mmCIF file of C-alpha atoms in Angstrom:
data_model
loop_
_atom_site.group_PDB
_atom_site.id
_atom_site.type_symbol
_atom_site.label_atom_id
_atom_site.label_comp_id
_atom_site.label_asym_id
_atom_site.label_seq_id
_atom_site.Cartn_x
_atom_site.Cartn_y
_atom_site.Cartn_z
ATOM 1 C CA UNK A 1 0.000 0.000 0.000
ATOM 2 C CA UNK A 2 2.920 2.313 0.606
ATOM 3 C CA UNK A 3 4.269 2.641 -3.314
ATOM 4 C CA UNK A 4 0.336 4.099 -4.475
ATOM 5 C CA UNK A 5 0.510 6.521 -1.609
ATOM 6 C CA UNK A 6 3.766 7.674 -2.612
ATOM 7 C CA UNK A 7 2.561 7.656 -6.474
ATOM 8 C CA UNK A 8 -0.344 9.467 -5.307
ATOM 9 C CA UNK A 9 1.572 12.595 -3.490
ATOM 10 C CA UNK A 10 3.907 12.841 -6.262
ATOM 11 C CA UNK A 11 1.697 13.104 -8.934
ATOM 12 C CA UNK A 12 -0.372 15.674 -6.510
ATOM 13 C CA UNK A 13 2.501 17.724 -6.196
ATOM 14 C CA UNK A 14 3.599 17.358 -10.054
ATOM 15 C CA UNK A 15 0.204 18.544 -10.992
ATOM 16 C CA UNK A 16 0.475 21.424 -8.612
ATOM 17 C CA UNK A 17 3.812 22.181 -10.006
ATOM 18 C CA UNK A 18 2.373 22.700 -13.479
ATOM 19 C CA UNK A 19 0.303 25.750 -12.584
ATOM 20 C CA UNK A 20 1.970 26.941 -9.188
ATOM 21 C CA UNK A 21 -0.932 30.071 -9.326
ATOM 22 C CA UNK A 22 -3.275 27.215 -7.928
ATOM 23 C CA UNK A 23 -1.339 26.593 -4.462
ATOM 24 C CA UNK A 24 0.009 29.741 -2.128
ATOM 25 C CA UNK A 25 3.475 28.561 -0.610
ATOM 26 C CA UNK A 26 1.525 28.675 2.320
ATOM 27 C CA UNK A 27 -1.406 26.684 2.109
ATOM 28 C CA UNK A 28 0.513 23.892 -0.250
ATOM 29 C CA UNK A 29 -0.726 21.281 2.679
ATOM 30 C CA UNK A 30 -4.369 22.054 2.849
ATOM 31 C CA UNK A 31 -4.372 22.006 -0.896
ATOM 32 C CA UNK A 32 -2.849 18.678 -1.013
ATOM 33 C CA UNK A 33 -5.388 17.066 1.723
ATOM 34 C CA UNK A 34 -7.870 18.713 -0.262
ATOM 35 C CA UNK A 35 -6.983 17.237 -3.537
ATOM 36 C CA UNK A 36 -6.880 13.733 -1.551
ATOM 37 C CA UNK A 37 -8.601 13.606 1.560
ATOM 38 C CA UNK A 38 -7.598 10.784 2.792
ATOM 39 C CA UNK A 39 -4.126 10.565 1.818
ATOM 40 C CA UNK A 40 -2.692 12.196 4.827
ATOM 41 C CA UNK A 41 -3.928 9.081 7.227
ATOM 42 C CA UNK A 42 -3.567 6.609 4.996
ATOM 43 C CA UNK A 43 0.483 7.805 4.950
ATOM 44 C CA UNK A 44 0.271 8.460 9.025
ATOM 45 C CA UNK A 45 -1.102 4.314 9.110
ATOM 46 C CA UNK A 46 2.064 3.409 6.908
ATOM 47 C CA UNK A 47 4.456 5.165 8.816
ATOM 48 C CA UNK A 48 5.055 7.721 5.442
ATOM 49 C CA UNK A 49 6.590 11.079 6.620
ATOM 50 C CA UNK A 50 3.777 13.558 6.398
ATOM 51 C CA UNK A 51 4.762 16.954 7.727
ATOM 52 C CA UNK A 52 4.835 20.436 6.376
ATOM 53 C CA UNK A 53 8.765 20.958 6.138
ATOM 54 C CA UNK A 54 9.251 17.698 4.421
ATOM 55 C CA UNK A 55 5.978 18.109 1.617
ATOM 56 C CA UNK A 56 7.079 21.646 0.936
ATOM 57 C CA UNK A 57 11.073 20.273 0.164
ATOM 58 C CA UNK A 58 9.655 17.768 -2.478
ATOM 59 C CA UNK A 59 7.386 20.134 -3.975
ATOM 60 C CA UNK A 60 10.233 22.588 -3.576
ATOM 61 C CA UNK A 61 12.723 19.947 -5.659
ATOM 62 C CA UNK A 62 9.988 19.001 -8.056
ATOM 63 C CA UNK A 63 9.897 22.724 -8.991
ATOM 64 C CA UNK A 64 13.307 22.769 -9.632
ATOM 65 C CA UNK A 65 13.635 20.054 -11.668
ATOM 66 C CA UNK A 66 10.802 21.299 -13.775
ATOM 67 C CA UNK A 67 12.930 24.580 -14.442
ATOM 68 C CA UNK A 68 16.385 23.102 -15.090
ATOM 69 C CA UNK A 69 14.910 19.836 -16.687
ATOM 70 C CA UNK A 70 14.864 16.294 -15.551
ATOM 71 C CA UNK A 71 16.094 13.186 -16.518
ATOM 72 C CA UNK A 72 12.734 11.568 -15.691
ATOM 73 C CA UNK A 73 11.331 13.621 -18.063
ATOM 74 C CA UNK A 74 13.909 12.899 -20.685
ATOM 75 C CA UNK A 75 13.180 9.262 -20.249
ATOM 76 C CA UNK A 76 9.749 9.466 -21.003
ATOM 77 C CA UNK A 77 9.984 11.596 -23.763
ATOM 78 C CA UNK A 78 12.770 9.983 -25.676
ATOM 79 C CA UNK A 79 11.543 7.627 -28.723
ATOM 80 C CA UNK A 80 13.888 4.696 -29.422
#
């Protein structure tokens, strides 16, 4: 159960990340609980970190790997 909640946050935050005008630095956790309700106690049963600090340093990263480009990205996007 732990790998779908981690999908899950990640693609929250991605999504967010595409059009930062729809999440204020400041209210990036209540947007994410929002988006998923029950994704914060679902984490908390599974013993996932789920605190402010560490949610706003991977939305923080994922921002900056949008801007200087990511291999991730590169992967997906590269035809064989």
């Amino acid at each position: 159960m732990v790998f779908p909640l981690v999908i899950q946050l990640a693609d929250i935050l991605a999504h967010l990340a595409a059009d930062t005008s729809r999440v204020e630095d400041s209210q990036l956790i209540q947007t994410v609980e929002s988006m998923a309700p029950d994704l914060k106690s679902q984490s908390q049963s599974n013993a996932l970190v789920w605190d402010e600090v560490s949610i706003e340093s991977w939305f923080a990263w994922i921002l900056i790997e949008r801007t200087h480009g990511s291999s991730v990205v590169q992967l997906f996007s590269t035809q064989s």
